[in-house]
Amino acid sequence: YQDLNKEQMEAVDYSGGPILIVAGAGSGKTRVLTSRLMAILKSGVSSESVIAITFTNKAAEEMKNRVNLFISKLANLPFIGTFHSFGARILKKEGRLVGRGANFSIFDEDDAMKVVKSIVKNFNLPTNGKSLSPAALRREFSRIKNELADIEYENETTKYLYKEYESALAGNNAFDFDDLIEKPARLFLENRNILEKYQNQFQHILVDEFQDTNIAQYFLIKLLAEKHRNLSVVGDDQQSIYKFRGSDFRNFLNFEKDWPKTKVVLLEQNY
């Protein structure tokens, strides 16, 4: 904790429920989140009941290394990783509930596009129309998943093709990248027992770069945190670097509305 300033210390030590740490670039936000994670572990919380979620593998590695340095005494580290790796971990255990075997594949963008192209070809759709080009359809399918949209409200063609796409993925025992968030979020929404199992397991949730979350990502953590309300998020209200991935800035603005009695800490000192 050496050389943390007053606001940083306040963010690290707070233990009264949801906390929103608003931090500009250069204000040491990853360090604060990592120190907060360590403070939680030091207070005697078991590492199995803590998860720290980042947006990139690089940020996750950085956080793991920092925690490792300090807690070599821990039998095992808490889960520290990206939203997608966290979702994949849940699907490894619960995949059968969404029609997949445990040894499923994860399709990258190229694989997913191949599936969309074969559907367009099979149904002999005019690909010159912008709305039915494989790229446009792929974007639509991604939007539906990232927004947890109700497929029944989509137009008939989109609805039909989306269902074809989903059954093609299931037939390949595969998930696309968006599924790694959307499928666990829907599982939690539709399956109280599963949700409660994970709520009981994960009692402290920390999220970095919160301003970049999309609807499905926020829903996933919101549902998980509802029982214990130990949700710590760090974000920069000035920059949303993943806007193109459907990040929804309203998550940031709505946080205090969704979590009454949120503690807000502003980290304003730039290093």
PDB file of C-alpha atoms in Angstrom:
ATOM      1  CA  TYR A   1       0.000   0.000   0.000  1.00  0.00           C
ATOM      2  CA  GLN A   2       2.976   2.309   0.179  1.00  0.00           C
ATOM      3  CA  ASP A   3       2.531   5.598  -1.585  1.00  0.00           C
ATOM      4  CA  LEU A   4      -1.187   5.331  -2.320  1.00  0.00           C
ATOM      5  CA  ASN A   5      -2.805   8.751  -1.956  1.00  0.00           C
ATOM      6  CA  LYS A   6      -5.830   9.436   0.241  1.00  0.00           C
ATOM      7  CA  GLU A   7      -8.460   8.767  -2.458  1.00  0.00           C
ATOM      8  CA  GLN A   8      -6.691   5.620  -3.620  1.00  0.00           C
ATOM      9  CA  MET A   9      -6.559   4.325  -0.041  1.00  0.00           C
ATOM     10  CA  GLU A  10     -10.238   5.086   0.398  1.00  0.00           C
ATOM     11  CA  ALA A  11     -11.031   3.040  -2.717  1.00  0.00           C
ATOM     12  CA  VAL A  12      -8.825   0.160  -1.570  1.00  0.00           C
ATOM     13  CA  ASP A  13     -10.190  -0.087   1.971  1.00  0.00           C
ATOM     14  CA  TYR A  14     -13.931   0.491   1.508  1.00  0.00           C
ATOM     15  CA  SER A  15     -15.995  -2.489   2.637  1.00  0.00           C
ATOM     16  CA  GLY A  16     -19.597  -1.363   2.594  1.00  0.00           C
ATOM     17  CA  GLY A  17     -20.984  -2.798  -0.640  1.00  0.00           C
ATOM     18  CA  PRO A  18     -20.945  -1.477  -4.218  1.00  0.00           C
ATOM     19  CA  ILE A  19     -18.172   0.946  -5.120  1.00  0.00           C
ATOM     20  CA  LEU A  20     -17.644   2.945  -8.303  1.00  0.00           C
ATOM     21  CA  ILE A  21     -14.088   4.171  -8.733  1.00  0.00           C
ATOM     22  CA  VAL A  22     -13.999   6.910 -11.358  1.00  0.00           C
ATOM     23  CA  ALA A  23     -10.474   7.290 -12.612  1.00  0.00           C
ATOM     24  CA  GLY A  24      -8.896   9.293 -15.390  1.00  0.00           C
ATOM     25  CA  ALA A  25      -5.927   8.100 -17.445  1.00  0.00           C
ATOM     26  CA  GLY A  26      -2.724   7.999 -15.406  1.00  0.00           C
ATOM     27  CA  SER A  27      -4.465   7.984 -12.026  1.00  0.00           C
ATOM     28  CA  GLY A  28      -3.261   4.475 -11.136  1.00  0.00           C
ATOM     29  CA  LYS A  29      -6.597   2.725 -11.504  1.00  0.00           C
ATOM     30  CA  THR A  30      -5.289  -0.777 -12.229  1.00  0.00           C
ATOM     31  CA  ARG A  31      -2.993  -0.465  -9.232  1.00  0.00           C
ATOM     32  CA  VAL A  32      -5.932   0.589  -7.065  1.00  0.00           C
ATOM     33  CA  LEU A  33      -8.060  -2.327  -8.274  1.00  0.00           C
ATOM     34  CA  THR A  34      -5.191  -4.764  -7.676  1.00  0.00           C
ATOM     35  CA  SER A  35      -4.565  -3.328  -4.192  1.00  0.00           C
ATOM     36  CA  ARG A  36      -8.281  -3.606  -3.465  1.00  0.00           C
ATOM     37  CA  LEU A  37      -8.244  -7.238  -4.568  1.00  0.00           C
ATOM     38  CA  MET A  38      -5.314  -7.911  -2.233  1.00  0.00           C
ATOM     39  CA  ALA A  39      -7.035  -6.106   0.649  1.00  0.00           C
ATOM     40  CA  ILE A  40     -10.105  -8.333   0.179  1.00  0.00           C
ATOM     41  CA  LEU A  41      -7.927 -11.465   0.231  1.00  0.00           C
ATOM     42  CA  LYS A  42      -5.969 -10.200   3.246  1.00  0.00           C
ATOM     43  CA  SER A  43      -9.208  -9.692   5.154  1.00  0.00           C
ATOM     44  CA  GLY A  44      -9.654 -13.470   5.093  1.00  0.00           C
ATOM     45  CA  VAL A  45     -12.048 -13.863   2.135  1.00  0.00           C
ATOM     46  CA  SER A  46     -11.286 -17.157   0.365  1.00  0.00           C
ATOM     47  CA  SER A  47      -9.697 -16.789  -3.061  1.00  0.00           C
ATOM     48  CA  GLU A  48     -12.335 -19.091  -4.630  1.00  0.00           C
ATOM     49  CA  SER A  49     -15.018 -16.552  -3.836  1.00  0.00           C
ATOM     50  CA  VAL A  50     -13.351 -13.596  -5.576  1.00  0.00           C
ATOM     51  CA  ILE A  51     -13.251 -12.801  -9.291  1.00  0.00           C
ATOM     52  CA  ALA A  52     -11.462  -9.938 -11.012  1.00  0.00           C
ATOM     53  CA  ILE A  53     -12.482  -9.227 -14.590  1.00  0.00           C
ATOM     54  CA  THR A  54     -10.455  -7.265 -17.121  1.00  0.00           C
ATOM     55  CA  PHE A  55     -10.869  -6.500 -20.811  1.00  0.00           C
ATOM     56  CA  THR A  56      -7.579  -7.841 -22.127  1.00  0.00           C
ATOM     57  CA  ASN A  57      -5.376 -10.827 -21.390  1.00  0.00           C
ATOM     58  CA  LYS A  58      -2.484  -8.390 -20.991  1.00  0.00           C
ATOM     59  CA  ALA A  59      -4.276  -6.538 -18.153  1.00  0.00           C
ATOM     60  CA  ALA A  60      -5.195  -9.883 -16.547  1.00  0.00           C
ATOM     61  CA  GLU A  61      -1.565 -11.070 -16.677  1.00  0.00           C
ATOM     62  CA  GLU A  62      -0.373  -7.793 -15.172  1.00  0.00           C
ATOM     63  CA  MET A  63      -2.850  -8.129 -12.320  1.00  0.00           C
ATOM     64  CA  LYS A  64      -1.974 -11.805 -11.753  1.00  0.00           C
ATOM     65  CA  ASN A  65       1.725 -10.979 -11.566  1.00  0.00           C
ATOM     66  CA  ARG A  66       1.144  -8.206  -9.032  1.00  0.00           C
ATOM     67  CA  VAL A  67      -1.062 -10.413  -6.860  1.00  0.00           C
ATOM     68  CA  ASN A  68       1.405 -13.320  -7.178  1.00  0.00           C
ATOM     69  CA  LEU A  69       4.252 -11.197  -5.915  1.00  0.00           C
ATOM     70  CA  PHE A  70       2.328 -10.387  -2.802  1.00  0.00           C
ATOM     71  CA  ILE A  71       0.475 -13.611  -2.113  1.00  0.00           C
ATOM     72  CA  SER A  72       2.827 -16.504  -2.779  1.00  0.00           C
ATOM     73  CA  LYS A  73       1.380 -17.876   0.459  1.00  0.00           C
ATOM     74  CA  LEU A  74      -2.029 -18.423  -1.155  1.00  0.00           C
ATOM     75  CA  ALA A  75      -2.772 -22.018  -2.129  1.00  0.00           C
ATOM     76  CA  ASN A  76      -4.462 -20.731  -5.264  1.00  0.00           C
ATOM     77  CA  LEU A  77      -5.152 -17.415  -6.916  1.00  0.00           C
ATOM     78  CA  PRO A  78      -8.655 -16.054  -7.378  1.00  0.00           C
ATOM     79  CA  PHE A  79     -10.013 -16.034 -10.931  1.00  0.00           C
ATOM     80  CA  ILE A  80      -8.367 -13.111 -12.742  1.00  0.00           C
ATOM     81  CA  GLY A  81      -9.162 -12.923 -16.440  1.00  0.00           C
ATOM     82  CA  THR A  82     -11.258 -11.472 -19.225  1.00  0.00           C
ATOM     83  CA  PHE A  83     -15.045 -11.527 -19.465  1.00  0.00           C
ATOM     84  CA  HIS A  84     -14.711 -14.112 -22.238  1.00  0.00           C
ATOM     85  CA  SER A  85     -12.446 -16.450 -20.286  1.00  0.00           C
ATOM     86  CA  PHE A  86     -14.797 -16.191 -17.309  1.00  0.00           C
ATOM     87  CA  GLY A  87     -17.815 -17.014 -19.509  1.00  0.00           C
ATOM     88  CA  ALA A  88     -15.940 -19.943 -21.074  1.00  0.00           C
ATOM     89  CA  ARG A  89     -15.234 -21.295 -17.604  1.00  0.00           C
ATOM     90  CA  ILE A  90     -18.941 -21.251 -16.720  1.00  0.00           C
ATOM     91  CA  LEU A  91     -19.874 -22.875 -20.045  1.00  0.00           C
ATOM     92  CA  LYS A  92     -17.326 -25.647 -19.422  1.00  0.00           C
ATOM     93  CA  LYS A  93     -19.466 -26.626 -16.427  1.00  0.00           C
ATOM     94  CA  GLU A  94     -22.934 -25.744 -17.714  1.00  0.00           C
ATOM     95  CA  GLY A  95     -22.616 -26.182 -21.498  1.00  0.00           C
ATOM     96  CA  ARG A  96     -25.030 -29.102 -21.567  1.00  0.00           C
ATOM     97  CA  LEU A  97     -27.823 -26.693 -20.567  1.00  0.00           C
ATOM     98  CA  VAL A  98     -27.293 -24.800 -23.819  1.00  0.00           C
ATOM     99  CA  GLY A  99     -26.861 -27.898 -25.953  1.00  0.00           C
ATOM    100  CA  ARG A 100     -23.062 -28.277 -25.993  1.00  0.00           C
ATOM    101  CA  GLY A 101     -20.692 -30.978 -24.814  1.00  0.00           C
ATOM    102  CA  ALA A 102     -17.875 -30.125 -22.396  1.00  0.00           C
ATOM    103  CA  ASN A 103     -15.228 -30.274 -25.151  1.00  0.00           C
ATOM    104  CA  PHE A 104     -16.826 -27.511 -27.220  1.00  0.00           C
ATOM    105  CA  SER A 105     -14.862 -25.356 -29.684  1.00  0.00           C
ATOM    106  CA  ILE A 106     -14.774 -21.579 -29.659  1.00  0.00           C
ATOM    107  CA  PHE A 107     -15.186 -20.199 -33.167  1.00  0.00           C
ATOM    108  CA  ASP A 108     -13.163 -17.126 -34.009  1.00  0.00           C
ATOM    109  CA  GLU A 109     -14.445 -14.422 -36.352  1.00  0.00           C
ATOM    110  CA  ASP A 110     -13.348 -16.330 -39.499  1.00  0.00           C
ATOM    111  CA  ASP A 111     -15.073 -19.536 -38.386  1.00  0.00           C
ATOM    112  CA  ALA A 112     -18.249 -17.621 -37.521  1.00  0.00           C
ATOM    113  CA  MET A 113     -18.210 -15.874 -40.913  1.00  0.00           C
ATOM    114  CA  LYS A 114     -17.878 -19.234 -42.689  1.00  0.00           C
ATOM    115  CA  VAL A 115     -21.016 -20.432 -40.924  1.00  0.00           C
ATOM    116  CA  VAL A 116     -22.912 -17.265 -41.913  1.00  0.00           C
ATOM    117  CA  LYS A 117     -21.710 -17.529 -45.535  1.00  0.00           C
ATOM    118  CA  SER A 118     -22.828 -21.140 -45.806  1.00  0.00           C
ATOM    119  CA  ILE A 119     -26.286 -20.186 -44.482  1.00  0.00           C
ATOM    120  CA  VAL A 120     -26.561 -17.338 -46.997  1.00  0.00           C
ATOM    121  CA  LYS A 121     -25.506 -19.759 -49.759  1.00  0.00           C
ATOM    122  CA  ASN A 122     -27.839 -22.583 -48.637  1.00  0.00           C
ATOM    123  CA  PHE A 123     -30.824 -20.296 -48.659  1.00  0.00           C
ATOM    124  CA  ASN A 124     -29.822 -18.754 -51.929  1.00  0.00           C
ATOM    125  CA  LEU A 125     -30.136 -15.265 -50.501  1.00  0.00           C
ATOM    126  CA  PRO A 126     -29.241 -12.216 -52.591  1.00  0.00           C
ATOM    127  CA  THR A 127     -25.895 -11.165 -51.119  1.00  0.00           C
ATOM    128  CA  ASN A 128     -25.794  -7.910 -53.036  1.00  0.00           C
ATOM    129  CA  GLY A 129     -28.489  -6.424 -50.796  1.00  0.00           C
ATOM    130  CA  LYS A 130     -26.561  -4.704 -47.996  1.00  0.00           C
ATOM    131  CA  SER A 131     -28.820  -6.011 -45.249  1.00  0.00           C
ATOM    132  CA  LEU A 132     -28.292  -9.635 -46.260  1.00  0.00           C
ATOM    133  CA  SER A 133     -24.566  -9.574 -46.887  1.00  0.00           C
ATOM    134  CA  PRO A 134     -22.785 -12.106 -44.653  1.00  0.00           C
ATOM    135  CA  ALA A 135     -20.885  -9.278 -42.942  1.00  0.00           C
ATOM    136  CA  ALA A 136     -24.095  -7.365 -42.176  1.00  0.00           C
ATOM    137  CA  LEU A 137     -25.801 -10.506 -40.875  1.00  0.00           C
ATOM    138  CA  ARG A 138     -22.809 -11.348 -38.701  1.00  0.00           C
ATOM    139  CA  ARG A 139     -22.994  -7.843 -37.209  1.00  0.00           C
ATOM    140  CA  GLU A 140     -26.735  -8.264 -36.577  1.00  0.00           C
ATOM    141  CA  PHE A 141     -26.223 -11.604 -34.829  1.00  0.00           C
ATOM    142  CA  SER A 142     -23.499 -10.026 -32.715  1.00  0.00           C
ATOM    143  CA  ARG A 143     -25.759  -7.103 -31.796  1.00  0.00           C
ATOM    144  CA  ILE A 144     -28.584  -9.463 -30.779  1.00  0.00           C
ATOM    145  CA  LYS A 145     -26.219 -11.299 -28.432  1.00  0.00           C
ATOM    146  CA  ASN A 146     -24.443  -8.230 -27.027  1.00  0.00           C
ATOM    147  CA  GLU A 147     -27.752  -6.516 -26.262  1.00  0.00           C
ATOM    148  CA  LEU A 148     -29.474  -9.696 -25.015  1.00  0.00           C
ATOM    149  CA  ALA A 149     -32.190  -8.755 -27.500  1.00  0.00           C
ATOM    150  CA  ASP A 150     -35.398 -10.751 -27.720  1.00  0.00           C
ATOM    151  CA  ILE A 151     -35.162 -12.562 -31.055  1.00  0.00           C
ATOM    152  CA  GLU A 152     -38.958 -12.562 -31.360  1.00  0.00           C
ATOM    153  CA  TYR A 153     -38.871  -8.801 -31.942  1.00  0.00           C
ATOM    154  CA  GLU A 154     -36.462  -9.024 -34.878  1.00  0.00           C
ATOM    155  CA  ASN A 155     -37.744  -9.028 -38.461  1.00  0.00           C
ATOM    156  CA  GLU A 156     -38.757 -12.430 -39.846  1.00  0.00           C
ATOM    157  CA  THR A 157     -35.697 -12.897 -42.072  1.00  0.00           C
ATOM    158  CA  THR A 158     -33.208 -11.990 -39.345  1.00  0.00           C
ATOM    159  CA  LYS A 159     -35.057 -14.198 -36.860  1.00  0.00           C
ATOM    160  CA  TYR A 160     -35.062 -17.172 -39.222  1.00  0.00           C
ATOM    161  CA  LEU A 161     -31.405 -16.827 -40.220  1.00  0.00           C
ATOM    162  CA  TYR A 162     -30.323 -16.250 -36.604  1.00  0.00           C
ATOM    163  CA  LYS A 163     -31.993 -19.509 -35.580  1.00  0.00           C
ATOM    164  CA  GLU A 164     -30.231 -21.294 -38.456  1.00  0.00           C
ATOM    165  CA  TYR A 165     -26.922 -19.817 -37.345  1.00  0.00           C
ATOM    166  CA  GLU A 166     -27.477 -20.886 -33.748  1.00  0.00           C
ATOM    167  CA  SER A 167     -28.364 -24.447 -34.719  1.00  0.00           C
ATOM    168  CA  ALA A 168     -25.301 -24.616 -37.000  1.00  0.00           C
ATOM    169  CA  LEU A 169     -23.108 -23.591 -34.027  1.00  0.00           C
ATOM    170  CA  ALA A 170     -24.787 -26.181 -31.810  1.00  0.00           C
ATOM    171  CA  GLY A 171     -24.344 -28.809 -34.566  1.00  0.00           C
ATOM    172  CA  ASN A 172     -20.609 -28.076 -34.521  1.00  0.00           C
ATOM    173  CA  ASN A 173     -20.539 -28.186 -30.705  1.00  0.00           C
ATOM    174  CA  ALA A 174     -19.205 -24.640 -30.907  1.00  0.00           C
ATOM    175  CA  PHE A 175     -19.751 -21.186 -29.445  1.00  0.00           C
ATOM    176  CA  ASP A 176     -18.885 -17.935 -31.143  1.00  0.00           C
ATOM    177  CA  PHE A 177     -17.074 -15.232 -29.202  1.00  0.00           C
ATOM    178  CA  ASP A 178     -20.269 -13.356 -28.258  1.00  0.00           C
ATOM    179  CA  ASP A 179     -21.776 -16.581 -26.843  1.00  0.00           C
ATOM    180  CA  LEU A 180     -19.149 -16.632 -24.105  1.00  0.00           C
ATOM    181  CA  ILE A 181     -20.963 -13.722 -22.475  1.00  0.00           C
ATOM    182  CA  GLU A 182     -24.495 -14.045 -23.821  1.00  0.00           C
ATOM    183  CA  LYS A 183     -25.037 -17.732 -23.031  1.00  0.00           C
ATOM    184  CA  PRO A 184     -24.006 -17.510 -19.336  1.00  0.00           C
ATOM    185  CA  ALA A 185     -26.039 -14.282 -18.958  1.00  0.00           C
ATOM    186  CA  ARG A 186     -29.151 -15.962 -20.388  1.00  0.00           C
ATOM    187  CA  LEU A 187     -28.504 -19.069 -18.298  1.00  0.00           C
ATOM    188  CA  PHE A 188     -28.495 -16.907 -15.181  1.00  0.00           C
ATOM    189  CA  LEU A 189     -31.599 -15.025 -16.294  1.00  0.00           C
ATOM    190  CA  GLU A 190     -33.565 -18.172 -17.046  1.00  0.00           C
ATOM    191  CA  ASN A 191     -32.262 -20.563 -14.438  1.00  0.00           C
ATOM    192  CA  ARG A 192     -32.541 -19.464 -10.826  1.00  0.00           C
ATOM    193  CA  ASN A 193     -30.746 -22.523  -9.405  1.00  0.00           C
ATOM    194  CA  ILE A 194     -27.695 -22.042 -11.597  1.00  0.00           C
ATOM    195  CA  LEU A 195     -27.604 -18.323 -10.793  1.00  0.00           C
ATOM    196  CA  GLU A 196     -27.784 -18.992  -7.048  1.00  0.00           C
ATOM    197  CA  LYS A 197     -25.002 -21.559  -7.255  1.00  0.00           C
ATOM    198  CA  TYR A 198     -22.648 -18.974  -8.773  1.00  0.00           C
ATOM    199  CA  GLN A 199     -23.899 -16.139  -6.563  1.00  0.00           C
ATOM    200  CA  ASN A 200     -22.988 -18.243  -3.548  1.00  0.00           C
ATOM    201  CA  GLN A 201     -19.602 -19.078  -5.019  1.00  0.00           C
ATOM    202  CA  PHE A 202     -18.519 -15.600  -6.123  1.00  0.00           C
ATOM    203  CA  GLN A 203     -19.042 -13.151  -3.298  1.00  0.00           C
ATOM    204  CA  HIS A 204     -16.682 -10.377  -4.417  1.00  0.00           C
ATOM    205  CA  ILE A 205     -16.585  -9.141  -8.002  1.00  0.00           C
ATOM    206  CA  LEU A 206     -14.101  -6.573  -9.303  1.00  0.00           C
ATOM    207  CA  VAL A 207     -14.270  -5.149 -12.828  1.00  0.00           C
ATOM    208  CA  ASP A 208     -11.670  -3.047 -14.625  1.00  0.00           C
ATOM    209  CA  GLU A 209     -12.441  -0.649 -17.545  1.00  0.00           C
ATOM    210  CA  PHE A 210     -16.107  -0.693 -16.587  1.00  0.00           C
ATOM    211  CA  GLN A 211     -16.924   2.024 -19.130  1.00  0.00           C
ATOM    212  CA  ASP A 212     -16.307  -0.538 -21.895  1.00  0.00           C
ATOM    213  CA  THR A 213     -18.887  -3.117 -20.830  1.00  0.00           C
ATOM    214  CA  ASN A 214     -21.775  -3.891 -23.151  1.00  0.00           C
ATOM    215  CA  ILE A 215     -25.289  -4.803 -21.995  1.00  0.00           C
ATOM    216  CA  ALA A 216     -24.650  -8.566 -21.818  1.00  0.00           C
ATOM    217  CA  GLN A 217     -21.406  -8.120 -19.866  1.00  0.00           C
ATOM    218  CA  TYR A 218     -23.004  -5.776 -17.370  1.00  0.00           C
ATOM    219  CA  PHE A 219     -25.991  -8.084 -16.945  1.00  0.00           C
ATOM    220  CA  LEU A 220     -23.687 -11.005 -16.254  1.00  0.00           C
ATOM    221  CA  ILE A 221     -21.901  -9.234 -13.396  1.00  0.00           C
ATOM    222  CA  LYS A 222     -25.051  -7.510 -12.147  1.00  0.00           C
ATOM    223  CA  LEU A 223     -26.845 -10.845 -11.753  1.00  0.00           C
ATOM    224  CA  LEU A 224     -23.820 -12.433 -10.091  1.00  0.00           C
ATOM    225  CA  ALA A 225     -23.405  -9.552  -7.618  1.00  0.00           C
ATOM    226  CA  GLU A 226     -27.074  -9.161  -6.648  1.00  0.00           C
ATOM    227  CA  LYS A 227     -26.924 -11.411  -3.608  1.00  0.00           C
ATOM    228  CA  HIS A 228     -23.801 -10.134  -1.796  1.00  0.00           C
ATOM    229  CA  ARG A 229     -23.609  -6.671  -3.420  1.00  0.00           C
ATOM    230  CA  ASN A 230     -19.813  -6.656  -3.202  1.00  0.00           C
ATOM    231  CA  LEU A 231     -19.256  -5.169  -6.640  1.00  0.00           C
ATOM    232  CA  SER A 232     -16.231  -2.946  -7.273  1.00  0.00           C
ATOM    233  CA  VAL A 233     -15.941  -1.293 -10.674  1.00  0.00           C
ATOM    234  CA  VAL A 234     -13.259   1.018 -12.002  1.00  0.00           C
ATOM    235  CA  GLY A 235     -13.783   3.124 -15.068  1.00  0.00           C
ATOM    236  CA  ASP A 236     -12.758   6.257 -16.892  1.00  0.00           C
ATOM    237  CA  ASP A 237     -15.801   8.324 -17.748  1.00  0.00           C
ATOM    238  CA  GLN A 238     -13.799  10.160 -20.431  1.00  0.00           C
ATOM    239  CA  GLN A 239     -12.925   7.250 -22.655  1.00  0.00           C
ATOM    240  CA  SER A 240     -14.741   4.286 -24.011  1.00  0.00           C
ATOM    241  CA  ILE A 241     -12.148   2.542 -26.124  1.00  0.00           C
ATOM    242  CA  TYR A 242     -14.326  -0.404 -27.086  1.00  0.00           C
ATOM    243  CA  LYS A 243     -17.282   1.565 -28.435  1.00  0.00           C
ATOM    244  CA  PHE A 244     -17.207  -0.552 -31.590  1.00  0.00           C
ATOM    245  CA  ARG A 245     -17.836  -3.703 -29.541  1.00  0.00           C
ATOM    246  CA  GLY A 246     -21.185  -2.391 -28.431  1.00  0.00           C
ATOM    247  CA  SER A 247     -20.044  -1.064 -25.078  1.00  0.00           C
ATOM    248  CA  ASP A 248     -22.870   0.823 -23.471  1.00  0.00           C
ATOM    249  CA  PHE A 249     -21.908   3.980 -21.636  1.00  0.00           C
ATOM    250  CA  ARG A 250     -25.264   3.966 -19.837  1.00  0.00           C
ATOM    251  CA  ASN A 251     -23.922   1.152 -17.640  1.00  0.00           C
ATOM    252  CA  PHE A 252     -21.578   3.741 -16.180  1.00  0.00           C
ATOM    253  CA  LEU A 253     -24.241   6.379 -15.764  1.00  0.00           C
ATOM    254  CA  ASN A 254     -26.816   3.928 -14.407  1.00  0.00           C
ATOM    255  CA  PHE A 255     -24.520   2.278 -11.892  1.00  0.00           C
ATOM    256  CA  GLU A 256     -25.647   4.425  -8.987  1.00  0.00           C
ATOM    257  CA  LYS A 257     -29.269   3.953  -9.976  1.00  0.00           C
ATOM    258  CA  ASP A 258     -28.875   0.154 -10.151  1.00  0.00           C
ATOM    259  CA  TRP A 259     -26.894   0.042  -6.904  1.00  0.00           C
ATOM    260  CA  PRO A 260     -28.375   2.453  -4.361  1.00  0.00           C
ATOM    261  CA  LYS A 261     -25.924   3.548  -1.654  1.00  0.00           C
ATOM    262  CA  THR A 262     -22.970   3.136  -3.998  1.00  0.00           C
ATOM    263  CA  LYS A 263     -19.731   4.589  -2.709  1.00  0.00           C
ATOM    264  CA  VAL A 264     -18.206   6.802  -5.431  1.00  0.00           C
ATOM    265  CA  VAL A 265     -14.483   7.584  -5.268  1.00  0.00           C
ATOM    266  CA  LEU A 266     -12.891   9.986  -7.723  1.00  0.00           C
ATOM    267  CA  LEU A 267      -9.205   9.460  -8.497  1.00  0.00           C
ATOM    268  CA  GLU A 268      -8.225  12.834  -9.828  1.00  0.00           C
ATOM    269  CA  GLN A 269      -4.482  12.941  -9.335  1.00  0.00           C
ATOM    270  CA  ASN A 270      -2.615  12.184 -12.554  1.00  0.00           C
ATOM    271  CA  TYR A 271       0.707  10.395 -12.255  1.00  0.00           C
TER     272      TYR A 271
END
